[in-house]
Amino acid sequence: MLWVKAFHIIAVICWFAGLFYLPRLFVYHAMSEDAVSRERFKIMERKLYRGIMMPSMIATVALGLWLFSYAPEAYLQAGWFHAKLVLVVLLLIYHFYCGHLVRVFRDDGNQRSHVFYRWFNEMPVLALISIVILVVVKPF
């Protein structure tokens, strides 16, 4: 079980690296004014989303389900676990919305300013703080 937990934590770290960095790329992409920069950001966004974020998200979910399988009754009775699941579902929605935004930028369809993406970039930070507190402190 400890090996599964270790690899789950590694996958979470890799996933969050992408969740933190991709919206930052959106900030810079929204600010870019020349075609060369825009094309470079398109490549970076696509590679980050497909090459790092998707595999890390899949590994995170798969390993999390594996951990859950060790003691489903205990997890289902824990209030903190239900709250964590809600946050994970919201992160999954955020993740796939980022994928949508990668396609919007790819198609030169972005209508939002860099300020929007600066705020958008903060959402996974709040989720991470909340999830770590729930898992470590188990407040309820």
PDB file of C-alpha atoms in Angstrom:
ATOM      1  CA  MET A   1       0.000   0.000   0.000  1.00  0.00           C
ATOM      2  CA  LEU A   2       2.848   2.418   0.751  1.00  0.00           C
ATOM      3  CA  TRP A   3       4.217   2.031  -2.792  1.00  0.00           C
ATOM      4  CA  VAL A   4       0.804   2.861  -4.230  1.00  0.00           C
ATOM      5  CA  LYS A   5       0.547   5.870  -1.941  1.00  0.00           C
ATOM      6  CA  ALA A   6       4.038   7.057  -2.905  1.00  0.00           C
ATOM      7  CA  PHE A   7       3.266   6.823  -6.628  1.00  0.00           C
ATOM      8  CA  HIS A   8      -0.106   8.505  -6.063  1.00  0.00           C
ATOM      9  CA  ILE A   9       1.641  11.459  -4.401  1.00  0.00           C
ATOM     10  CA  ILE A  10       4.184  11.636  -7.239  1.00  0.00           C
ATOM     11  CA  ALA A  11       1.369  11.636  -9.816  1.00  0.00           C
ATOM     12  CA  VAL A  12      -0.489  14.364  -7.883  1.00  0.00           C
ATOM     13  CA  ILE A  13       2.650  16.528  -7.825  1.00  0.00           C
ATOM     14  CA  CYS A  14       3.157  16.109 -11.575  1.00  0.00           C
ATOM     15  CA  TRP A  15      -0.516  16.836 -12.274  1.00  0.00           C
ATOM     16  CA  PHE A  16      -0.488  19.967 -10.142  1.00  0.00           C
ATOM     17  CA  ALA A  17       2.691  21.182 -11.816  1.00  0.00           C
ATOM     18  CA  GLY A  18       0.692  21.222 -15.041  1.00  0.00           C
ATOM     19  CA  LEU A  19      -2.411  22.688 -13.399  1.00  0.00           C
ATOM     20  CA  PHE A  20      -0.266  25.549 -12.104  1.00  0.00           C
ATOM     21  CA  TYR A  21       1.793  26.128 -15.256  1.00  0.00           C
ATOM     22  CA  LEU A  22      -0.737  25.783 -18.094  1.00  0.00           C
ATOM     23  CA  PRO A  23      -2.916  28.711 -16.953  1.00  0.00           C
ATOM     24  CA  ARG A  24       0.277  30.761 -16.574  1.00  0.00           C
ATOM     25  CA  LEU A  25       1.016  29.974 -20.222  1.00  0.00           C
ATOM     26  CA  PHE A  26      -2.502  31.195 -21.020  1.00  0.00           C
ATOM     27  CA  VAL A  27      -1.633  34.498 -19.310  1.00  0.00           C
ATOM     28  CA  TYR A  28       1.430  34.962 -21.492  1.00  0.00           C
ATOM     29  CA  HIS A  29      -0.359  33.703 -24.599  1.00  0.00           C
ATOM     30  CA  ALA A  30      -3.195  36.196 -24.072  1.00  0.00           C
ATOM     31  CA  MET A  31      -0.595  38.964 -23.762  1.00  0.00           C
ATOM     32  CA  SER A  32       1.420  37.950 -26.840  1.00  0.00           C
ATOM     33  CA  GLU A  33       1.184  40.241 -29.822  1.00  0.00           C
ATOM     34  CA  ASP A  34       3.266  38.528 -32.511  1.00  0.00           C
ATOM     35  CA  ALA A  35       2.560  35.378 -34.513  1.00  0.00           C
ATOM     36  CA  VAL A  36       5.830  33.669 -33.577  1.00  0.00           C
ATOM     37  CA  SER A  37       5.070  33.942 -29.852  1.00  0.00           C
ATOM     38  CA  ARG A  38       1.489  32.780 -30.295  1.00  0.00           C
ATOM     39  CA  GLU A  39       2.616  29.717 -32.261  1.00  0.00           C
ATOM     40  CA  ARG A  40       5.258  28.899 -29.638  1.00  0.00           C
ATOM     41  CA  PHE A  41       2.647  29.079 -26.852  1.00  0.00           C
ATOM     42  CA  LYS A  42       0.311  26.803 -28.816  1.00  0.00           C
ATOM     43  CA  ILE A  43       3.027  24.143 -28.990  1.00  0.00           C
ATOM     44  CA  MET A  44       3.956  24.516 -25.316  1.00  0.00           C
ATOM     45  CA  GLU A  45       0.312  24.351 -24.196  1.00  0.00           C
ATOM     46  CA  ARG A  46      -0.434  21.275 -26.305  1.00  0.00           C
ATOM     47  CA  LYS A  47       2.665  19.399 -25.151  1.00  0.00           C
ATOM     48  CA  LEU A  48       2.086  20.256 -21.500  1.00  0.00           C
ATOM     49  CA  TYR A  49      -1.575  19.237 -21.597  1.00  0.00           C
ATOM     50  CA  ARG A  50      -1.169  16.021 -23.595  1.00  0.00           C
ATOM     51  CA  GLY A  51       2.287  14.945 -22.494  1.00  0.00           C
ATOM     52  CA  ILE A  52       2.291  15.759 -18.797  1.00  0.00           C
ATOM     53  CA  MET A  53      -1.132  16.735 -17.511  1.00  0.00           C
ATOM     54  CA  MET A  54      -3.247  13.970 -19.072  1.00  0.00           C
ATOM     55  CA  PRO A  55      -0.952  11.071 -18.081  1.00  0.00           C
ATOM     56  CA  SER A  56      -0.488  12.547 -14.588  1.00  0.00           C
ATOM     57  CA  MET A  57      -4.229  13.052 -14.114  1.00  0.00           C
ATOM     58  CA  ILE A  58      -4.953   9.491 -15.250  1.00  0.00           C
ATOM     59  CA  ALA A  59      -2.263   8.101 -12.928  1.00  0.00           C
ATOM     60  CA  THR A  60      -3.550  10.224 -10.033  1.00  0.00           C
ATOM     61  CA  VAL A  61      -7.112   8.972 -10.441  1.00  0.00           C
ATOM     62  CA  ALA A  62      -6.113   5.352 -11.051  1.00  0.00           C
ATOM     63  CA  LEU A  63      -3.772   5.229  -8.058  1.00  0.00           C
ATOM     64  CA  GLY A  64      -6.331   7.050  -5.905  1.00  0.00           C
ATOM     65  CA  LEU A  65      -8.942   4.419  -6.781  1.00  0.00           C
ATOM     66  CA  TRP A  66      -6.389   1.719  -5.974  1.00  0.00           C
ATOM     67  CA  LEU A  67      -5.808   3.279  -2.542  1.00  0.00           C
ATOM     68  CA  PHE A  68      -9.560   3.550  -2.030  1.00  0.00           C
ATOM     69  CA  SER A  69      -9.914  -0.172  -2.772  1.00  0.00           C
ATOM     70  CA  TYR A  70      -7.877  -1.057   0.324  1.00  0.00           C
ATOM     71  CA  ALA A  71     -10.551   0.247   2.730  1.00  0.00           C
ATOM     72  CA  PRO A  72     -13.654   1.522   0.925  1.00  0.00           C
ATOM     73  CA  GLU A  73     -15.907   1.229   3.982  1.00  0.00           C
ATOM     74  CA  ALA A  74     -13.622   3.392   6.096  1.00  0.00           C
ATOM     75  CA  TYR A  75     -13.255   6.053   3.394  1.00  0.00           C
ATOM     76  CA  LEU A  76     -16.982   6.187   2.701  1.00  0.00           C
ATOM     77  CA  GLN A  77     -17.674   6.877   6.386  1.00  0.00           C
ATOM     78  CA  ALA A  78     -15.181   9.764   6.592  1.00  0.00           C
ATOM     79  CA  GLY A  79     -16.581  13.246   6.020  1.00  0.00           C
ATOM     80  CA  TRP A  80     -13.192  14.625   5.016  1.00  0.00           C
ATOM     81  CA  PHE A  81     -13.032  12.049   2.211  1.00  0.00           C
ATOM     82  CA  HIS A  82     -16.368  13.191   0.778  1.00  0.00           C
ATOM     83  CA  ALA A  83     -15.153  16.799   0.808  1.00  0.00           C
ATOM     84  CA  LYS A  84     -11.902  15.716  -0.864  1.00  0.00           C
ATOM     85  CA  LEU A  85     -13.852  13.892  -3.583  1.00  0.00           C
ATOM     86  CA  VAL A  86     -15.872  17.021  -4.316  1.00  0.00           C
ATOM     87  CA  LEU A  87     -12.644  18.988  -4.710  1.00  0.00           C
ATOM     88  CA  VAL A  88     -11.126  16.288  -6.925  1.00  0.00           C
ATOM     89  CA  VAL A  89     -14.211  16.348  -9.171  1.00  0.00           C
ATOM     90  CA  LEU A  90     -13.897  20.146  -9.398  1.00  0.00           C
ATOM     91  CA  LEU A  91     -10.210  19.735 -10.305  1.00  0.00           C
ATOM     92  CA  LEU A  92     -11.148  17.264 -13.029  1.00  0.00           C
ATOM     93  CA  ILE A  93     -13.624  19.792 -14.427  1.00  0.00           C
ATOM     94  CA  TYR A  94     -10.905  22.465 -14.241  1.00  0.00           C
ATOM     95  CA  HIS A  95      -8.456  20.100 -15.964  1.00  0.00           C
ATOM     96  CA  PHE A  96     -10.788  19.396 -18.881  1.00  0.00           C
ATOM     97  CA  TYR A  97     -11.715  23.075 -19.140  1.00  0.00           C
ATOM     98  CA  CYS A  98      -7.986  23.768 -19.496  1.00  0.00           C
ATOM     99  CA  GLY A  99      -7.999  21.283 -22.381  1.00  0.00           C
ATOM    100  CA  HIS A 100     -10.875  23.239 -23.916  1.00  0.00           C
ATOM    101  CA  LEU A 101      -8.854  26.445 -23.552  1.00  0.00           C
ATOM    102  CA  VAL A 102      -5.851  24.815 -25.237  1.00  0.00           C
ATOM    103  CA  ARG A 103      -8.105  24.215 -28.257  1.00  0.00           C
ATOM    104  CA  VAL A 104      -9.525  27.766 -28.081  1.00  0.00           C
ATOM    105  CA  PHE A 105      -6.013  29.230 -28.178  1.00  0.00           C
ATOM    106  CA  ARG A 106      -4.968  26.748 -30.883  1.00  0.00           C
ATOM    107  CA  ASP A 107      -7.831  28.000 -33.069  1.00  0.00           C
ATOM    108  CA  ASP A 108      -7.010  31.662 -32.283  1.00  0.00           C
ATOM    109  CA  GLY A 109     -10.407  32.039 -30.624  1.00  0.00           C
ATOM    110  CA  ASN A 110      -9.414  33.468 -27.241  1.00  0.00           C
ATOM    111  CA  GLN A 111     -11.628  36.380 -26.188  1.00  0.00           C
ATOM    112  CA  ARG A 112     -10.400  36.761 -22.606  1.00  0.00           C
ATOM    113  CA  SER A 113      -7.696  39.030 -21.225  1.00  0.00           C
ATOM    114  CA  HIS A 114      -4.579  38.013 -19.365  1.00  0.00           C
ATOM    115  CA  VAL A 115      -6.260  39.297 -16.180  1.00  0.00           C
ATOM    116  CA  PHE A 116      -8.921  36.569 -16.424  1.00  0.00           C
ATOM    117  CA  TYR A 117      -6.220  33.916 -16.719  1.00  0.00           C
ATOM    118  CA  ARG A 118      -4.312  35.367 -13.774  1.00  0.00           C
ATOM    119  CA  TRP A 119      -7.386  34.790 -11.586  1.00  0.00           C
ATOM    120  CA  PHE A 120      -8.119  31.450 -13.256  1.00  0.00           C
ATOM    121  CA  ASN A 121      -4.573  30.377 -12.354  1.00  0.00           C
ATOM    122  CA  GLU A 122      -5.326  30.643  -8.609  1.00  0.00           C
ATOM    123  CA  MET A 123      -8.096  28.024  -8.472  1.00  0.00           C
ATOM    124  CA  PRO A 124      -5.888  24.920  -8.248  1.00  0.00           C
ATOM    125  CA  VAL A 125      -3.878  26.572  -5.470  1.00  0.00           C
ATOM    126  CA  LEU A 126      -7.005  26.835  -3.331  1.00  0.00           C
ATOM    127  CA  ALA A 127      -7.953  23.245  -4.136  1.00  0.00           C
ATOM    128  CA  LEU A 128      -4.489  21.959  -3.255  1.00  0.00           C
ATOM    129  CA  ILE A 129      -4.432  23.745   0.099  1.00  0.00           C
ATOM    130  CA  SER A 130      -7.897  22.431   0.940  1.00  0.00           C
ATOM    131  CA  ILE A 131      -7.146  18.849  -0.116  1.00  0.00           C
ATOM    132  CA  VAL A 132      -3.877  18.669   1.818  1.00  0.00           C
ATOM    133  CA  ILE A 133      -5.582  19.985   4.962  1.00  0.00           C
ATOM    134  CA  LEU A 134      -8.448  17.506   4.549  1.00  0.00           C
ATOM    135  CA  VAL A 135      -6.131  14.519   4.041  1.00  0.00           C
ATOM    136  CA  VAL A 136      -3.600  15.362   6.743  1.00  0.00           C
ATOM    137  CA  VAL A 137      -5.752  16.957   9.452  1.00  0.00           C
ATOM    138  CA  LYS A 138      -8.985  15.020   8.748  1.00  0.00           C
ATOM    139  CA  PRO A 139     -11.066  17.762  10.402  1.00  0.00           C
ATOM    140  CA  PHE A 140     -14.354  15.817  10.184  1.00  0.00           C
TER     141      PHE A 140
END
